[in-house]
C-alpha cells in the first residue's frame, strides 16, 4: 500500500493494548508493515486484524520482556526494522518501604533493560542501512516526584537518559532516537488503577483530563516521521501541560 511510511517495517512492543495498540494502528494506516508484540495472543491477533484492515501487513510475536532471552528472541523474530517503538511497560505503585527488590527489578527489566537490549540488537542494523527511528514511552514520573511511583519513575528516568545516549551513539549514521514523556492516559493498564486514581493525576495537568491513547500515538508518530528529521535525543512532553505553582 502507499503511504508516508510505505516500505518501512516497525516493531511496536506492547502493541496488544492501550498506547502501543494505537501506535501500531496509526503506523499501519501510514503504510508501515507492523510487527505487533505483546504476551496475550488473543489481543495480539486483534491488533494484527485491525492493522490488516487498514491495508497494511502485520504479524504478532509473543515475548516476555522481563526475560532477557525472550527479548533477544523477539529481536531475531522481528528481523530488520526501520522503526522501533519501545512502548511495553509496567507501572506498579508502592511507597519506598513497600517496594520489594522483585518489584524494583521488574520495573528495571521491562522498562529499561528490554529497550536497552532491543536497541543494542536492532539499531546497528538501522545504522548499517543508514536510516532508522526509535521512540520510547516515558512518563511525567521520570522527572517529577510522583507518590508511590519511585521504582516506576526511576526505570523511566533511566530510559530517558539511555535515549540521549543512543541518540549520540547512532545519530551520525542516520538513526534518530527520541522519547515521549506522557501524561495520564486512559488505557487497559490504567483502568486497573481505577478512574479516581487516573483523575487525580489528570487534575495535575493544565488540560485537566487524561489523554486518549490516540493523542499519545500522534506524538510518537510525529517523532518517527520525516517531519521530525532534525529532532534526536529529545524528550517530547505530551503531558497535558504543567500547572503553575502559587
Ligand atoms: N497509561 C498511562 O497513563 C501512561 C502514562 C505515561 C506513560 N505510559 C507508558 O506508556 C506505555 C504503555 O502504557 P499503557 O497504559 O498503554 O499500557 P497497558 O494498557 O498496561 O498495556 C501494556 C502493554 O505492555 C505489554 N507488556 C506489559 N508487560 C509486558 C512484559 N513483561 N512483556 C511483554 N509485554 C508486556 C502488554 O502486553 P500483554 O498484555 O499482551 O502482555 C501491553 O501490550 C508504558 O510504557 C507506560 O509506562 C503510560
PDB file of C-alpha atoms and ligand atoms in Angstrom:
ATOM      1  CA  UNK A   1       0.000   0.000   0.000  1.00  0.00           C
ATOM      2  CA  UNK A   2       1.162   3.576  -0.473  1.00  0.00           C
ATOM      3  CA  UNK A   3       1.585   5.970   2.421  1.00  0.00           C
ATOM      4  CA  UNK A   4       4.088   8.151   4.240  1.00  0.00           C
ATOM      5  CA  UNK A   5       5.727   5.058   5.783  1.00  0.00           C
ATOM      6  CA  UNK A   6       5.258   2.531   2.996  1.00  0.00           C
ATOM      7  CA  UNK A   7       8.309   0.312   2.614  1.00  0.00           C
ATOM      8  CA  UNK A   8       9.184   0.686   6.300  1.00  0.00           C
ATOM      9  CA  UNK A   9       8.919  -2.072   8.897  1.00  0.00           C
ATOM     10  CA  UNK A  10       8.106  -1.201  12.510  1.00  0.00           C
ATOM     11  CA  UNK A  11       8.329  -3.163  15.741  1.00  0.00           C
ATOM     12  CA  UNK A  12       5.952  -1.904  18.435  1.00  0.00           C
ATOM     13  CA  UNK A  13       6.375  -3.505  21.845  1.00  0.00           C
ATOM     14  CA  UNK A  14       3.263  -3.800  23.987  1.00  0.00           C
ATOM     15  CA  UNK A  15       1.025  -3.360  20.939  1.00  0.00           C
ATOM     16  CA  UNK A  16      -1.712  -5.607  22.314  1.00  0.00           C
ATOM     17  CA  UNK A  17      -3.234  -2.790  24.392  1.00  0.00           C
ATOM     18  CA  UNK A  18      -3.502   0.932  25.063  1.00  0.00           C
ATOM     19  CA  UNK A  19      -0.954   3.327  23.609  1.00  0.00           C
ATOM     20  CA  UNK A  20       1.010   0.615  21.770  1.00  0.00           C
ATOM     21  CA  UNK A  21      -2.091  -0.646  20.033  1.00  0.00           C
ATOM     22  CA  UNK A  22      -2.963   2.905  18.895  1.00  0.00           C
ATOM     23  CA  UNK A  23       0.616   3.399  17.645  1.00  0.00           C
ATOM     24  CA  UNK A  24       0.540   0.106  15.722  1.00  0.00           C
ATOM     25  CA  UNK A  25      -2.735   1.008  14.044  1.00  0.00           C
ATOM     26  CA  UNK A  26      -1.526   4.501  13.079  1.00  0.00           C
ATOM     27  CA  UNK A  27       1.734   3.076  11.678  1.00  0.00           C
ATOM     28  CA  UNK A  28      -0.321   0.668   9.595  1.00  0.00           C
ATOM     29  CA  UNK A  29      -2.597   3.434   8.331  1.00  0.00           C
ATOM     30  CA  UNK A  30       0.544   5.287   7.165  1.00  0.00           C
ATOM     31  CA  UNK A  31       1.684   2.181   5.273  1.00  0.00           C
ATOM     32  CA  UNK A  32       4.293   0.577   7.514  1.00  0.00           C
ATOM     33  CA  UNK A  33       4.490  -3.175   7.950  1.00  0.00           C
ATOM     34  CA  UNK A  34       3.988  -3.735  11.687  1.00  0.00           C
ATOM     35  CA  UNK A  35       5.443  -6.364  13.993  1.00  0.00           C
ATOM     36  CA  UNK A  36       2.932  -6.424  16.836  1.00  0.00           C
ATOM     37  CA  UNK A  37       4.496  -7.525  20.122  1.00  0.00           C
ATOM     38  CA  UNK A  38       2.928  -8.471  23.449  1.00  0.00           C
ATOM     39  CA  UNK A  39       2.223 -11.578  25.502  1.00  0.00           C
ATOM     40  CA  UNK A  40      -1.523 -12.036  25.069  1.00  0.00           C
ATOM     41  CA  UNK A  41      -2.041 -13.927  21.784  1.00  0.00           C
ATOM     42  CA  UNK A  42      -5.757 -13.142  21.571  1.00  0.00           C
ATOM     43  CA  UNK A  43      -5.259  -9.386  21.908  1.00  0.00           C
ATOM     44  CA  UNK A  44      -2.237  -9.676  19.584  1.00  0.00           C
ATOM     45  CA  UNK A  45      -4.451 -11.233  16.935  1.00  0.00           C
ATOM     46  CA  UNK A  46      -6.973  -8.408  17.383  1.00  0.00           C
ATOM     47  CA  UNK A  47      -4.300  -5.753  16.814  1.00  0.00           C
ATOM     48  CA  UNK A  48      -2.987  -7.635  13.767  1.00  0.00           C
ATOM     49  CA  UNK A  49      -6.554  -7.779  12.445  1.00  0.00           C
ATOM     50  CA  UNK A  50      -7.010  -4.006  12.951  1.00  0.00           C
ATOM     51  CA  UNK A  51      -3.731  -3.142  11.212  1.00  0.00           C
ATOM     52  CA  UNK A  52      -4.527  -5.525   8.360  1.00  0.00           C
ATOM     53  CA  UNK A  53      -7.973  -3.962   7.986  1.00  0.00           C
ATOM     54  CA  UNK A  54      -6.190  -0.628   7.479  1.00  0.00           C
ATOM     55  CA  UNK A  55      -4.447  -2.239   4.488  1.00  0.00           C
ATOM     56  CA  UNK A  56      -1.011  -2.892   5.973  1.00  0.00           C
ATOM     57  CA  UNK A  57       0.872  -6.104   6.669  1.00  0.00           C
ATOM     58  CA  UNK A  58       1.136  -7.159  10.315  1.00  0.00           C
ATOM     59  CA  UNK A  59       2.228 -10.169  12.361  1.00  0.00           C
ATOM     60  CA  UNK A  60       2.284 -10.977  16.069  1.00  0.00           C
ATOM     61  CA  UNK A  61       5.347 -12.021  18.056  1.00  0.00           C
ATOM     62  CA  UNK A  62       4.905 -13.028  21.697  1.00  0.00           C
ATOM     63  CA  UNK A  63       7.707 -12.419  24.187  1.00  0.00           C
ATOM     64  CA  UNK A  64       8.014 -11.693  27.908  1.00  0.00           C
ATOM     65  CA  UNK A  65      10.239  -8.617  28.155  1.00  0.00           C
ATOM     66  CA  UNK A  66      11.064  -9.430  31.777  1.00  0.00           C
ATOM     67  CA  UNK A  67      13.241 -12.263  30.380  1.00  0.00           C
ATOM     68  CA  UNK A  68      16.410 -11.188  28.583  1.00  0.00           C
ATOM     69  CA  UNK A  69      16.452 -14.335  26.403  1.00  0.00           C
ATOM     70  CA  UNK A  70      12.901 -13.630  25.300  1.00  0.00           C
ATOM     71  CA  UNK A  71      13.877 -10.065  24.345  1.00  0.00           C
ATOM     72  CA  UNK A  72      16.688 -11.462  22.188  1.00  0.00           C
ATOM     73  CA  UNK A  73      14.259 -13.914  20.579  1.00  0.00           C
ATOM     74  CA  UNK A  74      11.869 -11.040  19.831  1.00  0.00           C
ATOM     75  CA  UNK A  75      14.620  -9.038  18.118  1.00  0.00           C
ATOM     76  CA  UNK A  76      15.576 -12.042  15.988  1.00  0.00           C
ATOM     77  CA  UNK A  77      11.941 -12.703  15.046  1.00  0.00           C
ATOM     78  CA  UNK A  78      11.364  -9.057  14.136  1.00  0.00           C
ATOM     79  CA  UNK A  79      14.361  -9.049  11.764  1.00  0.00           C
ATOM     80  CA  UNK A  80      15.437  -5.827  10.051  1.00  0.00           C
ATOM     81  CA  UNK A  81      13.227  -2.996  11.249  1.00  0.00           C
ATOM     82  CA  UNK A  82      13.327   0.696  10.356  1.00  0.00           C
ATOM     83  CA  UNK A  83      11.208   1.838  13.295  1.00  0.00           C
ATOM     84  CA  UNK A  84      11.312   0.648  16.907  1.00  0.00           C
ATOM     85  CA  UNK A  85       8.729   1.852  19.421  1.00  0.00           C
ATOM     86  CA  UNK A  86       9.667   0.860  22.969  1.00  0.00           C
ATOM     87  CA  UNK A  87       6.169   1.095  24.379  1.00  0.00           C
ATOM     88  CA  UNK A  88       5.665  -2.000  26.569  1.00  0.00           C
ATOM     89  CA  UNK A  89       5.898  -1.049  30.197  1.00  0.00           C
ATOM     90  CA  UNK A  90       4.730  -1.797  33.696  1.00  0.00           C
ATOM     91  CA  UNK A  91       3.666   0.579  36.440  1.00  0.00           C
ATOM     92  CA  UNK A  92       3.046  -0.611  39.969  1.00  0.00           C
ATOM     93  CA  UNK A  93       2.682   1.622  42.973  1.00  0.00           C
ATOM     94  CA  UNK A  94       4.100   1.374  46.494  1.00  0.00           C
ATOM     95  CA  UNK A  95       5.883   3.604  48.965  1.00  0.00           C
ATOM     96  CA  UNK A  96       9.592   3.049  49.460  1.00  0.00           C
ATOM     97  CA  UNK A  97       9.258   0.708  52.435  1.00  0.00           C
ATOM     98  CA  UNK A  98       6.724  -1.290  50.461  1.00  0.00           C
ATOM     99  CA  UNK A  99       8.872  -1.589  47.342  1.00  0.00           C
ATOM    100  CA  UNK A 100      10.328  -5.084  47.209  1.00  0.00           C
ATOM    101  CA  UNK A 101      13.509  -5.923  45.325  1.00  0.00           C
ATOM    102  CA  UNK A 102      11.353  -8.021  42.968  1.00  0.00           C
ATOM    103  CA  UNK A 103       9.142  -5.006  42.199  1.00  0.00           C
ATOM    104  CA  UNK A 104      12.141  -2.778  41.565  1.00  0.00           C
ATOM    105  CA  UNK A 105      13.806  -5.400  39.350  1.00  0.00           C
ATOM    106  CA  UNK A 106      10.653  -5.968  37.282  1.00  0.00           C
ATOM    107  CA  UNK A 107      10.379  -2.237  36.506  1.00  0.00           C
ATOM    108  CA  UNK A 108      14.030  -2.005  35.547  1.00  0.00           C
ATOM    109  CA  UNK A 109      13.913  -5.203  33.465  1.00  0.00           C
ATOM    110  CA  UNK A 110      10.816  -4.369  31.434  1.00  0.00           C
ATOM    111  CA  UNK A 111      11.020  -0.558  31.264  1.00  0.00           C
ATOM    112  CA  UNK A 112      14.781  -0.050  30.874  1.00  0.00           C
ATOM    113  CA  UNK A 113      16.706  -3.307  30.235  1.00  0.00           C
ATOM    114  CA  UNK A 114      14.413  -4.618  27.493  1.00  0.00           C
ATOM    115  CA  UNK A 115      14.622  -1.360  25.475  1.00  0.00           C
ATOM    116  CA  UNK A 116      18.412  -1.379  26.017  1.00  0.00           C
ATOM    117  CA  UNK A 117      18.697  -4.905  24.626  1.00  0.00           C
ATOM    118  CA  UNK A 118      16.349  -4.195  21.706  1.00  0.00           C
ATOM    119  CA  UNK A 119      18.247  -1.050  20.723  1.00  0.00           C
ATOM    120  CA  UNK A 120      21.537  -2.917  21.010  1.00  0.00           C
ATOM    121  CA  UNK A 121      20.248  -5.671  18.742  1.00  0.00           C
ATOM    122  CA  UNK A 122      18.279  -3.611  16.199  1.00  0.00           C
ATOM    123  CA  UNK A 123      19.892  -0.150  15.966  1.00  0.00           C
ATOM    124  CA  UNK A 124      23.222  -1.399  14.487  1.00  0.00           C
ATOM    125  CA  UNK A 125      21.255  -2.778  11.523  1.00  0.00           C
ATOM    126  CA  UNK A 126      19.430   0.534  11.107  1.00  0.00           C
ATOM    127  CA  UNK A 127      22.775   2.333  11.224  1.00  0.00           C
ATOM    128  CA  UNK A 128      24.272  -0.014   8.625  1.00  0.00           C
ATOM    129  CA  UNK A 129      21.312   0.723   6.325  1.00  0.00           C
ATOM    130  CA  UNK A 130      21.667   4.455   7.086  1.00  0.00           C
ATOM    131  CA  UNK A 131      18.167   5.069   8.406  1.00  0.00           C
ATOM    132  CA  UNK A 132      16.013   4.413  11.419  1.00  0.00           C
ATOM    133  CA  UNK A 133      13.813   5.937  14.087  1.00  0.00           C
ATOM    134  CA  UNK A 134      13.398   4.832  17.686  1.00  0.00           C
ATOM    135  CA  UNK A 135      10.844   6.243  20.124  1.00  0.00           C
ATOM    136  CA  UNK A 136      10.413   5.164  23.750  1.00  0.00           C
ATOM    137  CA  UNK A 137       7.465   5.840  26.028  1.00  0.00           C
ATOM    138  CA  UNK A 138       8.252   7.685  29.238  1.00  0.00           C
ATOM    139  CA  UNK A 139       6.162   9.317  31.935  1.00  0.00           C
ATOM    140  CA  UNK A 140       5.855  12.515  33.951  1.00  0.00           C
ATOM    141  CA  UNK A 141       7.073  10.411  36.892  1.00  0.00           C
ATOM    142  CA  UNK A 142      10.532  10.252  35.258  1.00  0.00           C
ATOM    143  CA  UNK A 143      11.097  13.928  36.030  1.00  0.00           C
ATOM    144  CA  UNK A 144       8.666  14.838  38.808  1.00  0.00           C
ATOM    145  CA  UNK A 145       8.373  13.055  42.160  1.00  0.00           C
ATOM    146  CA  UNK A 146       5.182  11.017  41.965  1.00  0.00           C
ATOM    147  CA  UNK A 147       3.767   9.485  45.108  1.00  0.00           C
ATOM    148  CA  UNK A 148       4.343   5.710  45.359  1.00  0.00           C
ATOM    149  CA  UNK A 149       5.932   5.688  41.887  1.00  0.00           C
ATOM    150  CA  UNK A 150       9.624   5.647  42.818  1.00  0.00           C
ATOM    151  CA  UNK A 151      10.507   2.363  41.104  1.00  0.00           C
ATOM    152  CA  UNK A 152       8.430   3.229  38.051  1.00  0.00           C
ATOM    153  CA  UNK A 153       9.807   6.762  37.748  1.00  0.00           C
ATOM    154  CA  UNK A 154      13.396   5.599  38.243  1.00  0.00           C
ATOM    155  CA  UNK A 155      13.068   2.990  35.480  1.00  0.00           C
ATOM    156  CA  UNK A 156      11.706   5.600  33.045  1.00  0.00           C
ATOM    157  CA  UNK A 157      14.339   8.173  34.093  1.00  0.00           C
ATOM    158  CA  UNK A 158      16.904   5.513  33.117  1.00  0.00           C
ATOM    159  CA  UNK A 159      15.112   5.083  29.792  1.00  0.00           C
ATOM    160  CA  UNK A 160      15.192   8.842  29.127  1.00  0.00           C
ATOM    161  CA  UNK A 161      18.936   9.003  29.842  1.00  0.00           C
ATOM    162  CA  UNK A 162      19.521   5.976  27.626  1.00  0.00           C
ATOM    163  CA  UNK A 163      17.541   7.732  24.881  1.00  0.00           C
ATOM    164  CA  UNK A 164      20.102  10.528  24.829  1.00  0.00           C
ATOM    165  CA  UNK A 165      22.997   8.045  24.910  1.00  0.00           C
ATOM    166  CA  UNK A 166      21.517   6.125  21.949  1.00  0.00           C
ATOM    167  CA  UNK A 167      20.873   9.385  20.039  1.00  0.00           C
ATOM    168  CA  UNK A 168      24.573  10.177  20.347  1.00  0.00           C
ATOM    169  CA  UNK A 169      25.710   6.639  19.556  1.00  0.00           C
ATOM    170  CA  UNK A 170      23.655   6.124  16.399  1.00  0.00           C
ATOM    171  CA  UNK A 171      22.811   9.674  15.244  1.00  0.00           C
ATOM    172  CA  UNK A 172      25.835  10.032  12.991  1.00  0.00           C
ATOM    173  CA  UNK A 173      24.631   7.037  10.990  1.00  0.00           C
ATOM    174  CA  UNK A 174      21.065   8.146  10.253  1.00  0.00           C
ATOM    175  CA  UNK A 175      19.218   6.806  13.290  1.00  0.00           C
ATOM    176  CA  UNK A 176      17.148   9.255  15.326  1.00  0.00           C
ATOM    177  CA  UNK A 177      16.251   8.334  18.914  1.00  0.00           C
ATOM    178  CA  UNK A 178      13.645  10.168  20.972  1.00  0.00           C
ATOM    179  CA  UNK A 179      11.176   9.681  23.817  1.00  0.00           C
ATOM    180  CA  UNK A 180       7.661  10.830  24.603  1.00  0.00           C
ATOM    181  CA  UNK A 181       7.036  11.833  28.206  1.00  0.00           C
ATOM    182  CA  UNK A 182       3.345  11.094  28.518  1.00  0.00           C
ATOM    183  CA  UNK A 183       0.799  12.391  30.981  1.00  0.00           C
ATOM    184  CA  UNK A 184      -2.083  10.197  32.222  1.00  0.00           C
ATOM    185  CA  UNK A 185      -3.788   8.114  29.546  1.00  0.00           C
ATOM    186  CA  UNK A 186      -6.959   6.042  29.711  1.00  0.00           C
ATOM    187  CA  UNK A 187      -5.763   2.511  28.821  1.00  0.00           C
ATOM    188  CA  UNK A 188      -6.445  -1.072  29.959  1.00  0.00           C
ATOM    189  CA  UNK A 189      -3.443  -0.680  32.282  1.00  0.00           C
ATOM    190  CA  UNK A 190      -4.647   2.486  33.993  1.00  0.00           C
ATOM    191  CA  UNK A 191      -8.234   1.253  34.171  1.00  0.00           C
ATOM    192  CA  UNK A 192      -6.923  -1.327  36.665  1.00  0.00           C
ATOM    193  CA  UNK A 193      -5.853   1.619  38.875  1.00  0.00           C
ATOM    194  CA  UNK A 194      -9.456   2.853  38.997  1.00  0.00           C
ATOM    195  CA  UNK A 195     -10.896   6.012  37.500  1.00  0.00           C
ATOM    196  CA  UNK A 196     -10.361   8.170  40.589  1.00  0.00           C
ATOM    197  CA  UNK A 197      -6.600   7.476  40.640  1.00  0.00           C
ATOM    198  CA  UNK A 198      -6.350   8.483  36.978  1.00  0.00           C
ATOM    199  CA  UNK A 199      -8.428  11.614  37.597  1.00  0.00           C
ATOM    200  CA  UNK A 200      -6.152  12.613  40.484  1.00  0.00           C
ATOM    201  CA  UNK A 201      -3.153  12.578  38.145  1.00  0.00           C
ATOM    202  CA  UNK A 202      -5.161  14.335  35.430  1.00  0.00           C
ATOM    203  CA  UNK A 203      -6.042  17.159  37.837  1.00  0.00           C
ATOM    204  CA  UNK A 204      -2.308  17.946  38.000  1.00  0.00           C
ATOM    205  CA  UNK A 205      -2.328  18.784  34.265  1.00  0.00           C
ATOM    206  CA  UNK A 206      -3.308  22.113  32.709  1.00  0.00           C
ATOM    207  CA  UNK A 207      -5.768  20.385  30.384  1.00  0.00           C
ATOM    208  CA  UNK A 208      -7.406  18.718  33.420  1.00  0.00           C
ATOM    209  CA  UNK A 209      -8.144  15.385  31.723  1.00  0.00           C
ATOM    210  CA  UNK A 210      -6.396  12.150  30.751  1.00  0.00           C
ATOM    211  CA  UNK A 211      -5.213  11.766  27.162  1.00  0.00           C
ATOM    212  CA  UNK A 212      -6.591   9.201  24.760  1.00  0.00           C
ATOM    213  CA  UNK A 213      -4.120   6.565  23.502  1.00  0.00           C
ATOM    214  CA  UNK A 214      -4.536   8.103  20.040  1.00  0.00           C
ATOM    215  CA  UNK A 215      -3.331  11.525  21.256  1.00  0.00           C
ATOM    216  CA  UNK A 216      -0.099   9.999  22.579  1.00  0.00           C
ATOM    217  CA  UNK A 217       0.247   7.884  19.432  1.00  0.00           C
ATOM    218  CA  UNK A 218       0.237  11.110  17.382  1.00  0.00           C
ATOM    219  CA  UNK A 219       3.260  12.385  19.344  1.00  0.00           C
ATOM    220  CA  UNK A 220       5.074   9.079  18.697  1.00  0.00           C
ATOM    221  CA  UNK A 221       4.180   9.175  15.004  1.00  0.00           C
ATOM    222  CA  UNK A 222       5.486  12.738  14.679  1.00  0.00           C
ATOM    223  CA  UNK A 223       8.878  11.709  16.108  1.00  0.00           C
ATOM    224  CA  UNK A 224       9.014   8.675  13.811  1.00  0.00           C
ATOM    225  CA  UNK A 225       8.130  10.708  10.716  1.00  0.00           C
ATOM    226  CA  UNK A 226      10.395  12.711   8.420  1.00  0.00           C
ATOM    227  CA  UNK A 227       8.694  15.848   9.797  1.00  0.00           C
ATOM    228  CA  UNK A 228      10.955  15.319  12.832  1.00  0.00           C
ATOM    229  CA  UNK A 229      14.094  14.901  10.696  1.00  0.00           C
ATOM    230  CA  UNK A 230      16.124  17.384  12.788  1.00  0.00           C
ATOM    231  CA  UNK A 231      14.968  16.048  16.148  1.00  0.00           C
ATOM    232  CA  UNK A 232      17.020  13.468  18.043  1.00  0.00           C
ATOM    233  CA  UNK A 233      17.858  12.919  21.690  1.00  0.00           C
ATOM    234  CA  UNK A 234      14.687  14.788  22.628  1.00  0.00           C
ATOM    235  CA  UNK A 235      12.062  14.037  25.240  1.00  0.00           C
ATOM    236  CA  UNK A 236       8.791  15.392  23.884  1.00  0.00           C
ATOM    237  CA  UNK A 237       6.324  16.274  26.603  1.00  0.00           C
ATOM    238  CA  UNK A 238       2.790  15.133  25.783  1.00  0.00           C
ATOM    239  CA  UNK A 239       1.563  15.595  29.322  1.00  0.00           C
ATOM    240  CA  UNK A 240      -1.343  17.995  29.140  1.00  0.00           C
ATOM    241  CA  UNK A 241       0.753  20.897  30.423  1.00  0.00           C
ATOM    242  CA  UNK A 242       2.313  21.602  33.809  1.00  0.00           C
ATOM    243  CA  UNK A 243       0.270  23.582  36.339  1.00  0.00           C
ATOM    244  CA  UNK A 244       1.960  26.662  37.746  1.00  0.00           C
ATOM    245  CA  UNK A 245       2.573  26.856  41.492  1.00  0.00           C
ATOM    246  CA  UNK A 246       1.289  29.779  43.528  1.00  0.00           C
TER     247      UNK A 246
HETATM  248  N1  LIG B   1      -1.308   4.937  30.546  1.00  0.00           N
HETATM  249  C1  LIG B   1      -0.674   5.964  31.097  1.00  0.00           C
HETATM  250  O1  LIG B   1      -1.265   6.774  31.839  1.00  0.00           O
HETATM  251  C2  LIG B   1       0.799   6.173  30.809  1.00  0.00           C
HETATM  252  C3  LIG B   1       1.380   7.402  31.174  1.00  0.00           C
HETATM  253  C4  LIG B   1       2.732   7.605  30.921  1.00  0.00           C
HETATM  254  C5  LIG B   1       3.477   6.612  30.301  1.00  0.00           C
HETATM  255  N2  LIG B   1       2.892   5.430  29.963  1.00  0.00           N
HETATM  256  C6  LIG B   1       3.721   4.398  29.345  1.00  0.00           C
HETATM  257  O2  LIG B   1       3.163   4.031  28.105  1.00  0.00           O
HETATM  258  C7  LIG B   1       3.395   2.655  27.872  1.00  0.00           C
HETATM  259  C8  LIG B   1       2.077   1.952  27.565  1.00  0.00           C
HETATM  260  O3  LIG B   1       1.185   2.152  28.648  1.00  0.00           O
HETATM  261  P1  LIG B   1      -0.326   1.629  28.589  1.00  0.00           P
HETATM  262  O4  LIG B   1      -1.041   2.294  29.710  1.00  0.00           O
HETATM  263  O5  LIG B   1      -0.833   1.760  27.194  1.00  0.00           O
HETATM  264  O6  LIG B   1      -0.106   0.091  28.962  1.00  0.00           O
HETATM  265  P2  LIG B   1      -1.140  -1.104  29.223  1.00  0.00           P
HETATM  266  O7  LIG B   1      -2.525  -0.721  28.824  1.00  0.00           O
HETATM  267  O8  LIG B   1      -0.905  -1.580  30.606  1.00  0.00           O
HETATM  268  O9  LIG B   1      -0.551  -2.192  28.198  1.00  0.00           O
HETATM  269  C9  LIG B   1       0.755  -2.646  28.440  1.00  0.00           C
HETATM  270  C10 LIG B   1       1.315  -3.292  27.204  1.00  0.00           C
HETATM  271  O10 LIG B   1       2.654  -3.704  27.505  1.00  0.00           O
HETATM  272  C11 LIG B   1       2.722  -5.115  27.378  1.00  0.00           C
HETATM  273  N3  LIG B   1       3.544  -5.692  28.446  1.00  0.00           N
HETATM  274  C12 LIG B   1       3.458  -5.458  29.778  1.00  0.00           C
HETATM  275  N4  LIG B   1       4.342  -6.215  30.433  1.00  0.00           N
HETATM  276  C13 LIG B   1       4.986  -6.956  29.498  1.00  0.00           C
HETATM  277  C14 LIG B   1       6.004  -7.948  29.559  1.00  0.00           C
HETATM  278  N5  LIG B   1       6.541  -8.358  30.712  1.00  0.00           N
HETATM  279  N6  LIG B   1       6.433  -8.489  28.400  1.00  0.00           N
HETATM  280  C15 LIG B   1       5.878  -8.119  27.238  1.00  0.00           C
HETATM  281  N7  LIG B   1       4.929  -7.192  27.111  1.00  0.00           N
HETATM  282  C16 LIG B   1       4.477  -6.633  28.247  1.00  0.00           C
HETATM  283  C17 LIG B   1       1.303  -5.628  27.444  1.00  0.00           C
HETATM  284  O11 LIG B   1       1.229  -6.824  26.686  1.00  0.00           O
HETATM  285  P3  LIG B   1       0.332  -8.095  27.116  1.00  0.00           P
HETATM  286  O12 LIG B   1      -0.837  -7.577  27.906  1.00  0.00           O
HETATM  287  O13 LIG B   1      -0.044  -8.720  25.802  1.00  0.00           O
HETATM  288  O14 LIG B   1       1.236  -8.904  27.935  1.00  0.00           O
HETATM  289  C18 LIG B   1       0.520  -4.494  26.794  1.00  0.00           C
HETATM  290  O15 LIG B   1       0.546  -4.614  25.397  1.00  0.00           O
HETATM  291  C19 LIG B   1       4.116   2.117  29.111  1.00  0.00           C
HETATM  292  O16 LIG B   1       5.500   2.087  28.872  1.00  0.00           O
HETATM  293  C20 LIG B   1       3.775   3.131  30.175  1.00  0.00           C
HETATM  294  O17 LIG B   1       4.758   3.193  31.180  1.00  0.00           O
HETATM  295  C21 LIG B   1       1.560   5.196  30.208  1.00  0.00           C
END
